């Protein structure tokens, strides 16, 4: 392997170590894996809609509250609005500084919802149909969708 190839291997391995995606998070939750799934958006965003299973810890509160609300021995997955928002990156950096094992969910709540994964707001279920630009169309009676990547 050339040095350039090894650099590429190291780069992509690091990405997978520190990033995850909505379908992998849902698979981990379905499998009962221990993780703290954290929505770092503000209160208004949280009320508008959130991933089922997430806890709310606004990014501005991470430094002050994380050690009181998140068990240190459990890996943390953070998300924010969308690929166009870096709030989850900022929260992941702060959690890393606090000594947590943390991964960022790429795509944020936008792709969680667009992939048809379970979502709620203060009134109840707001799960959307799968946007076929983010995942395969559901087959009749097939149940959960995975891109199987």
Coordinates of N, CA, C and O in Angstrom, one line a residue:
X1 N 0.8 -1.2 0.0 CA 0.0 0.0 0.0 C 0.9 1.2 0.0 O 1.8 1.3 0.8
X2 N 0.5 2.2 -0.8 CA 1.3 3.4 -0.9 C 1.0 4.3 0.3 O -0.1 4.1 0.9
X3 N 1.8 5.3 0.6 CA 1.5 6.2 1.7 C 0.2 7.0 1.4 O -0.6 7.2 2.3
X4 N -0.1 7.3 0.2 CA -1.3 8.0 -0.1 C -2.5 7.1 0.1 O -3.6 7.5 0.6
X5 N -2.4 5.8 -0.2 CA -3.5 4.9 0.0 C -3.7 4.7 1.5 O -4.8 4.6 2.0
X6 N -2.6 4.6 2.3 CA -2.7 4.5 3.7 C -3.4 5.7 4.3 O -4.2 5.6 5.3
X7 N -3.1 6.9 3.8 CA -3.7 8.1 4.3 C -5.2 8.1 4.0 O -6.0 8.4 4.9
X8 N -5.6 7.6 2.9 CA -7.0 7.4 2.6 C -7.7 6.4 3.5 O -8.8 6.7 4.0
X9 N -7.1 5.3 3.8 CA -7.6 4.3 4.7 C -7.8 4.9 6.1 O -8.8 4.8 6.7
X10 N -6.8 5.6 6.6 CA -6.8 6.3 7.9 C -8.0 7.3 7.9 O -8.7 7.4 8.9
X11 N -8.1 8.1 6.9 CA -9.1 9.1 6.8 C -10.5 8.5 6.9 O -11.3 8.9 7.7
X12 N -10.8 7.5 6.1 CA -12.1 6.9 6.1 C -12.4 6.1 7.3 O -13.6 6.1 7.8
X13 N -11.4 5.5 7.9 CA -11.6 4.8 9.1 C -12.0 5.8 10.3 O -12.9 5.5 11.1
X14 N -11.3 6.9 10.3 CA -11.6 7.9 11.3 C -13.0 8.5 11.1 O -13.8 8.7 12.1
X15 N -13.5 8.7 9.8 CA -14.8 9.2 9.6 C -15.8 8.2 10.2 O -16.8 8.6 10.9
X16 N -15.6 6.9 10.0 CA -16.6 5.9 10.5 C -16.5 5.8 12.0 O -17.5 5.4 12.6
X17 N -15.4 6.2 12.6 CA -15.2 6.1 14.0 C -16.0 7.3 14.7 O -16.5 7.1 15.8
X18 N -16.1 8.4 14.0 CA -16.6 9.6 14.6 C -18.0 10.1 14.0 O -18.5 11.0 14.5
X19 N -18.4 9.4 12.9 CA -19.7 9.7 12.3 C -20.5 8.5 12.2 O -20.0 7.4 12.1
X20 N -21.8 8.7 12.1 CA -22.8 7.6 11.9 C -23.9 8.3 11.1 O -23.9 9.4 10.8
X21 N -24.9 7.4 10.7 CA -26.0 8.0 9.9 C -27.3 7.5 10.5 O -27.3 6.7 11.4
X22 N -28.4 8.1 10.1 CA -29.7 7.8 10.7 C -30.1 6.3 10.7 O -30.5 5.8 11.7
X23 N -29.9 5.7 9.6 CA -30.3 4.3 9.6 C -29.4 3.4 10.5 O -29.9 2.5 11.1
X24 N -28.2 3.7 10.6 CA -27.3 3.0 11.6 C -27.7 3.3 13.0 O -27.6 2.4 13.9
X25 N -28.1 4.5 13.3 CA -28.5 4.8 14.7 C -29.8 4.0 15.0 O -29.9 3.4 16.0
X26 N -30.8 4.0 14.0 CA -32.0 3.3 14.3 C -31.7 1.8 14.4 O -32.3 1.2 15.3
X27 N -30.8 1.3 13.7 CA -30.5 -0.1 13.8 C -29.9 -0.4 15.2 O -30.2 -1.4 15.8
X28 N -29.0 0.5 15.6 CA -28.4 0.3 17.0 C -29.5 0.4 18.1 O -29.5 -0.4 19.0
X29 N -30.4 1.3 17.9 CA -31.5 1.4 18.9 C -32.4 0.2 18.9 O -32.7 -0.4 19.9
X30 N -32.7 -0.3 17.7 CA -33.5 -1.5 17.5 C -32.8 -2.7 18.1 O -33.5 -3.6 18.7
X31 N -31.5 -2.8 18.0 CA -30.7 -3.9 18.6 C -30.5 -3.8 20.1 O -29.9 -4.7 20.7
X32 N -31.0 -2.7 20.7 CA -30.8 -2.5 22.1 C -29.4 -2.1 22.6 O -29.1 -2.2 23.7
X33 N -28.6 -1.5 21.6 CA -27.3 -1.1 22.0 C -27.4 0.1 22.9 O -28.3 1.0 22.8
X34 N -26.5 0.1 23.9 CA -26.5 1.3 24.8 C -25.9 2.5 24.2 O -24.8 2.4 23.7
X35 N -26.7 3.5 24.1 CA -26.1 4.8 23.6 C -27.0 5.9 24.1 O -28.2 5.7 24.3
X36 N -26.4 7.1 24.3 CA -27.2 8.3 24.6 C -27.4 9.0 23.2 O -26.4 9.4 22.6
X37 N -28.6 9.1 22.8 CA -29.0 9.7 21.5 C -29.5 11.1 21.8 O -30.5 11.3 22.5
X38 N -28.7 12.2 21.4 CA -28.9 13.5 21.9 C -29.2 14.5 20.8 O -28.4 14.7 19.9
X39 N -30.3 15.2 21.0 CA -30.7 16.3 20.1 C -30.2 17.5 20.7 O -30.5 17.9 21.9
X40 N -29.3 18.2 20.0 CA -28.6 19.4 20.5 C -29.2 20.7 20.0 O -28.7 21.8 20.3
X41 N -30.4 20.6 19.4 CA -31.1 21.9 18.9 C -31.8 22.6 20.1 O -31.9 22.1 21.2
X42 N -32.2 23.8 19.8 CA -32.9 24.6 20.8 C -34.3 24.1 21.1 O -34.8 23.2 20.5
X43 N -34.9 24.7 22.1 CA -36.2 24.3 22.6 C -37.3 24.4 21.5 O -38.1 23.5 21.4
X44 N -37.3 25.4 20.7 CA -38.3 25.6 19.6 C -38.1 24.4 18.6 O -39.1 23.8 18.2
X45 N -36.9 24.1 18.2 CA -36.7 23.0 17.3 C -37.1 21.7 17.9 O -37.7 20.8 17.2
X46 N -36.8 21.4 19.2 CA -37.2 20.2 19.9 C -38.7 20.0 19.8 O -39.2 18.9 19.5
X47 N -39.4 21.1 20.1 CA -40.9 21.0 20.1 C -41.4 20.8 18.7 O -42.5 20.1 18.6
X48 N -40.8 21.3 17.7 CA -41.2 21.1 16.3 C -41.1 19.7 15.9 O -42.0 19.2 15.1
X49 N -40.2 18.9 16.4 CA -40.1 17.5 16.0 C -38.7 17.0 16.4 O -37.7 17.8 16.4
X50 N -38.7 15.7 16.7 CA -37.4 15.1 17.2 C -37.5 13.6 16.9 O -38.5 13.0 16.7
X51 N -36.3 13.0 16.9 CA -36.2 11.5 16.7 C -36.7 10.8 18.0 O -36.4 11.2 19.1
X52 N -37.5 9.8 17.8 CA -37.9 9.0 18.9 C -36.7 8.3 19.5 O -35.8 7.8 18.8
X53 N -36.6 8.4 20.8 CA -35.5 7.9 21.6 C -34.5 8.9 21.9 O -33.5 8.6 22.7
X54 N -34.6 10.1 21.4 CA -33.6 11.1 21.7 C -33.9 11.8 23.0 O -35.0 11.9 23.4
X55 N -32.8 12.3 23.6 CA -33.0 13.2 24.8 C -32.6 14.6 24.3 O -31.8 14.8 23.4
X56 N -33.0 15.6 25.0 CA -32.8 17.0 24.6 C -31.7 17.6 25.5 O -31.8 17.6 26.7
X57 N -30.6 18.0 24.9 CA -29.6 18.7 25.6 C -29.1 19.8 24.6 O -28.2 19.5 23.8
X58 N -29.7 21.0 24.7 CA -29.3 22.0 23.7 C -27.7 22.3 23.7 O -27.1 22.2 24.8
X59 N -27.2 22.6 22.6 CA -25.8 22.7 22.4 C -25.2 23.7 23.4 O -24.1 23.5 24.0
X60 N -25.9 24.8 23.6 CA -25.4 25.8 24.5 C -25.3 25.3 26.0 O -24.6 25.9 26.8
X61 N -26.0 24.2 26.3 CA -26.0 23.7 27.7 C -25.0 22.5 27.9 O -24.9 22.0 29.0
X62 N -24.4 22.1 26.8 CA -23.6 20.8 26.8 C -22.5 21.0 27.9 O -22.4 20.1 28.8
X63 N -21.7 22.0 27.9 CA -20.6 22.1 28.8 C -21.1 22.1 30.3 O -20.5 21.5 31.1
X64 N -22.2 22.8 30.5 CA -22.7 22.9 31.9 C -23.5 21.7 32.4 O -23.4 21.4 33.6
X65 N -24.2 20.9 31.5 CA -25.1 19.9 31.9 C -24.7 18.5 31.5 O -25.3 17.5 32.1
X66 N -23.8 18.3 30.6 CA -23.6 16.9 30.1 C -23.2 16.0 31.1 O -23.7 14.8 31.2
X67 N -22.3 16.3 32.0 CA -21.8 15.4 33.0 C -22.9 15.0 34.0 O -22.8 14.0 34.6
X68 N -24.0 15.8 34.1 CA -25.1 15.5 35.0 C -26.2 14.7 34.4 O -26.9 14.0 35.1
X69 N -26.3 14.7 33.0 CA -27.4 14.1 32.4 C -27.0 12.9 31.5 O -27.8 12.1 31.1
X70 N -25.7 12.7 31.2 CA -25.3 11.7 30.3 C -24.3 10.7 31.1 O -23.3 11.2 31.6
X71 N -24.6 9.4 31.1 CA -23.6 8.5 31.7 C -22.3 8.4 30.9 O -22.3 8.3 29.7
X72 N -21.2 8.6 31.6 CA -19.9 8.6 30.9 C -19.6 7.3 30.2 O -18.8 7.3 29.2
X73 N -20.1 6.2 30.7 CA -19.7 4.9 30.2 C -20.5 4.5 28.9 O -20.2 3.5 28.3
X74 N -21.4 5.4 28.5 CA -22.3 5.1 27.4 C -21.9 6.0 26.2 O -21.8 7.2 26.4
X75 N -21.7 5.4 25.0 CA -21.4 6.2 23.8 C -22.5 7.2 23.6 O -23.7 6.9 23.8
X76 N -22.1 8.4 23.0 CA -23.1 9.4 22.7 C -23.2 9.6 21.2 O -22.2 9.6 20.5
X77 N -24.4 9.8 20.7 CA -24.6 10.2 19.3 C -25.4 11.5 19.4 O -26.4 11.6 20.0
X78 N -24.8 12.5 18.7 CA -25.5 13.8 18.7 C -26.0 14.1 17.3 O -25.5 13.7 16.3
X79 N -27.1 14.9 17.2 CA -27.6 15.4 16.0 C -28.1 16.8 16.2 O -28.5 17.2 17.2
X80 N -28.2 17.5 15.0 CA -28.7 18.9 15.0 C -29.8 18.9 13.8 O -30.4 17.8 13.6
X81 N -29.9 20.0 13.1 CA -31.0 20.1 12.1 C -30.7 19.3 10.9 O -31.5 18.5 10.4
X82 N -29.5 19.6 10.2 CA -29.4 19.1 8.9 C -27.9 19.1 8.5 O -27.1 19.5 9.3
X83 N -27.6 18.6 7.3 CA -26.2 18.7 6.8 C -25.7 20.2 6.8 O -24.5 20.4 6.7
X84 N -26.6 21.1 6.7 CA -26.3 22.5 6.6 C -26.1 23.2 8.0 O -25.9 24.4 8.1
X85 N -26.1 22.4 9.0 CA -26.0 23.0 10.4 C -24.8 22.3 11.1 O -24.7 21.1 11.1
X86 N -23.9 23.0 11.8 CA -22.8 22.4 12.4 C -23.0 22.4 14.0 O -22.0 22.2 14.7
X87 N -24.2 22.6 14.4 CA -24.4 22.5 15.9 C -24.0 21.2 16.5 O -23.5 21.2 17.6
X88 N -24.3 20.1 15.8 CA -23.9 18.8 16.3 C -22.4 18.6 16.3 O -21.8 18.0 17.2
X89 N -21.7 19.3 15.4 CA -20.2 19.2 15.4 C -19.7 20.0 16.6 O -18.7 19.5 17.3
X90 N -20.2 21.1 16.9 CA -19.8 21.9 18.1 C -20.1 21.1 19.3 O -19.3 21.1 20.3
X91 N -21.3 20.5 19.4 CA -21.6 19.7 20.6 C -20.7 18.5 20.7 O -20.2 18.2 21.8
X92 N -20.4 17.8 19.6 CA -19.5 16.7 19.7 C -18.1 17.1 20.1 O -17.5 16.3 20.9
X93 N -17.6 18.2 19.7 CA -16.3 18.7 20.1 C -16.3 18.9 21.7 O -15.4 18.5 22.4
X94 N -17.4 19.6 22.1 CA -17.5 19.9 23.6 C -17.6 18.6 24.4 O -16.9 18.4 25.4
X95 N -18.4 17.6 23.9 CA -18.5 16.3 24.6 C -17.2 15.6 24.6 O -16.8 15.0 25.6
X96 N -16.5 15.7 23.5 CA -15.1 15.0 23.4 C -14.2 15.6 24.5 O -13.4 14.9 25.1
X97 N -14.2 16.9 24.6 CA -13.4 17.6 25.5 C -13.7 17.2 27.0 O -12.9 17.2 27.9
X98 N -15.0 16.9 27.2 CA -15.4 16.4 28.5 C -15.1 15.0 28.8 O -15.5 14.4 29.8
X99 N -14.6 14.3 27.8 CA -14.2 12.9 28.0 C -15.2 11.9 27.5 O -15.1 10.7 27.8
X100 N -16.3 12.3 26.8 CA -17.3 11.3 26.3 C -16.8 10.7 25.0 O -16.1 11.4 24.2
X101 N -17.2 9.5 24.7 CA -17.1 8.8 23.4 C -18.3 9.3 22.6 O -19.4 9.0 23.0
X102 N -18.0 10.0 21.5 CA -19.1 10.7 20.8 C -19.0 10.5 19.3 O -17.9 10.5 18.8
X103 N -20.2 10.4 18.7 CA -20.2 10.3 17.2 C -21.3 11.3 16.8 O -22.3 11.6 17.5
X104 N -21.1 11.9 15.6 CA -22.1 12.8 15.0 C -22.9 12.1 14.0 O -22.4 11.3 13.2
X105 N -24.3 12.3 14.1 CA -25.2 11.7 13.1 C -25.2 12.6 11.9 O -25.9 13.7 12.0
X106 N -24.6 12.2 10.8 CA -24.6 13.0 9.6 C -26.1 13.1 9.1 O -26.9 12.2 9.2
X107 N -26.4 14.2 8.5 CA -27.8 14.4 8.0 C -28.7 15.0 9.0 O -29.7 15.6 8.6
X108 N -28.4 14.9 10.3 CA -29.2 15.5 11.3 C -30.7 15.0 11.3 O -31.1 14.0 10.7
X109 N -31.5 15.9 11.9 CA -32.9 15.5 12.0 C -33.6 15.5 10.6 O -34.5 14.7 10.4
X110 N -33.1 16.4 9.7 CA -33.7 16.4 8.4 C -33.7 15.0 7.8 O -34.7 14.5 7.3
X111 N -32.5 14.4 7.8 CA -32.4 13.1 7.1 C -33.0 12.0 8.0 O -33.5 11.0 7.4
X112 N -33.1 12.1 9.3 CA -33.8 11.2 10.1 C -35.3 11.2 9.6 O -35.9 10.1 9.4
X113 N -35.9 12.3 9.5 CA -37.3 12.4 9.1 C -37.5 12.0 7.6 O -38.4 11.3 7.3
X114 N -36.6 12.5 6.8 CA -36.7 12.1 5.3 C -36.6 10.6 5.1 O -37.1 10.1 4.1
X115 N -35.8 9.9 5.9 CA -35.7 8.5 5.8 C -36.9 7.7 6.4 O -36.9 6.5 6.4
X116 N -37.9 8.5 6.9 CA -39.1 7.8 7.4 C -38.9 7.2 8.8 O -39.7 6.3 9.2
X117 N -37.9 7.6 9.5 CA -37.6 7.0 10.8 C -38.5 7.7 11.9 O -39.0 8.8 11.7
X118 N -38.8 7.0 13.0 CA -39.8 7.5 13.9 C -39.5 8.9 14.5 O -38.4 9.1 15.0
X119 N -40.4 9.7 14.4 CA -40.3 11.1 14.9 C -41.6 11.5 15.6 O -42.7 11.0 15.3
X120 N -41.4 12.4 16.6 CA -42.6 12.9 17.3 C -42.4 14.4 17.5 O -41.3 14.9 17.4
X121 N -43.5 15.1 17.9 CA -43.4 16.4 18.4 C -44.2 16.4 19.7 O -44.6 15.3 20.2
X122 N -44.5 17.6 20.2 CA -45.2 17.6 21.5 C -46.7 17.1 21.4 O -47.3 16.7 22.4
X123 N -47.2 16.9 20.2 CA -48.6 16.4 20.0 C -48.6 14.9 19.7 O -49.6 14.3 19.7
X124 N -47.4 14.3 19.4 CA -47.4 12.9 19.1 C -46.6 12.6 17.8 O -45.7 13.3 17.4
X125 N -47.0 11.5 17.2 CA -46.2 10.9 16.0 C -46.3 11.9 14.8 O -47.3 12.4 14.5
X126 N -45.1 12.2 14.3 CA -45.0 13.0 13.0 C -44.1 12.2 12.0 O -43.6 12.9 11.1
X127 N -44.0 10.9 12.1 CA -43.2 10.2 11.2 C -43.7 10.4 9.8 O -44.9 10.3 9.5
X128 N -42.8 10.6 8.9 CA -43.1 10.9 7.5 C -42.8 9.7 6.6 O -42.1 8.8 7.0
X129 N -43.5 9.7 5.4 CA -43.1 8.6 4.5 C -41.6 8.8 4.0 O -41.1 10.0 4.1
X130 N -41.0 7.8 3.6 CA -39.6 7.9 3.1 C -39.6 8.7 1.8 O -40.4 8.6 0.9
X131 N -38.7 9.7 1.8 CA -38.4 10.4 0.7 C -37.5 9.6 -0.2 O -36.4 9.2 0.2
X132 N -38.0 9.2 -1.4 CA -37.2 8.3 -2.2 C -35.9 8.8 -2.7 O -35.1 8.0 -3.3
X133 N -35.6 10.0 -2.5 CA -34.2 10.5 -2.8 C -33.2 10.2 -1.6 O -32.0 10.4 -1.8
X134 N -33.7 9.7 -0.5 CA -32.9 9.4 0.6 C -32.8 7.9 0.9 O -32.0 7.5 1.7
X135 N -33.7 7.1 0.4 CA -33.8 5.7 0.7 C -34.7 5.0 -0.3 O -35.4 5.6 -1.0
X136 N -34.6 3.7 -0.4 CA -35.4 2.9 -1.3 C -36.9 3.0 -0.9 O -37.2 3.1 0.2
X137 N -37.7 2.9 -2.0 CA -39.2 2.9 -1.7 C -39.5 1.7 -1.0 O -38.9 0.6 -1.2
X138 N -40.5 1.8 -0.1 CA -40.9 0.6 0.7 C -41.7 -0.3 -0.2 O -42.5 0.1 -1.0
X139 N -41.5 -1.6 0.0 CA -42.3 -2.6 -0.7 C -43.5 -2.8 0.2 O -43.4 -2.7 1.4
X140 N -44.6 -3.1 -0.4 CA -45.8 -3.4 0.4 C -45.6 -4.4 1.5 O -45.1 -5.5 1.3
X141 N -45.9 -4.0 2.7 CA -45.7 -4.9 3.9 C -44.3 -5.1 4.3 O -44.1 -6.0 5.2
X142 N -43.4 -4.4 3.7 CA -42.0 -4.7 4.0 C -41.5 -4.2 5.4 O -40.5 -4.6 5.9
X143 N -42.2 -3.2 5.9 CA -41.8 -2.6 7.2 C -40.7 -1.7 7.1 O -40.6 -0.9 6.2
X144 N -39.7 -1.7 8.0 CA -38.6 -0.8 8.1 C -37.8 -0.8 6.8 O -37.6 -1.8 6.2
X145 N -37.3 0.3 6.5 CA -36.5 0.5 5.3 C -35.0 0.7 5.7 O -34.7 1.4 6.6
X146 N -34.1 0.1 5.0 CA -32.7 0.3 5.2 C -32.1 0.3 3.8 O -32.5 -0.5 2.9
X147 N -31.1 1.2 3.6 CA -30.4 1.2 2.3 C -29.4 0.1 2.3 O -28.8 -0.2 1.2
X148 N -29.2 -0.6 3.4 CA -28.3 -1.7 3.4 C -26.8 -1.4 3.0 O -26.2 -2.2 2.4
X149 N -26.4 -0.1 3.3 CA -25.1 0.3 2.9 C -24.0 -0.3 3.8 O -23.9 0.0 4.9

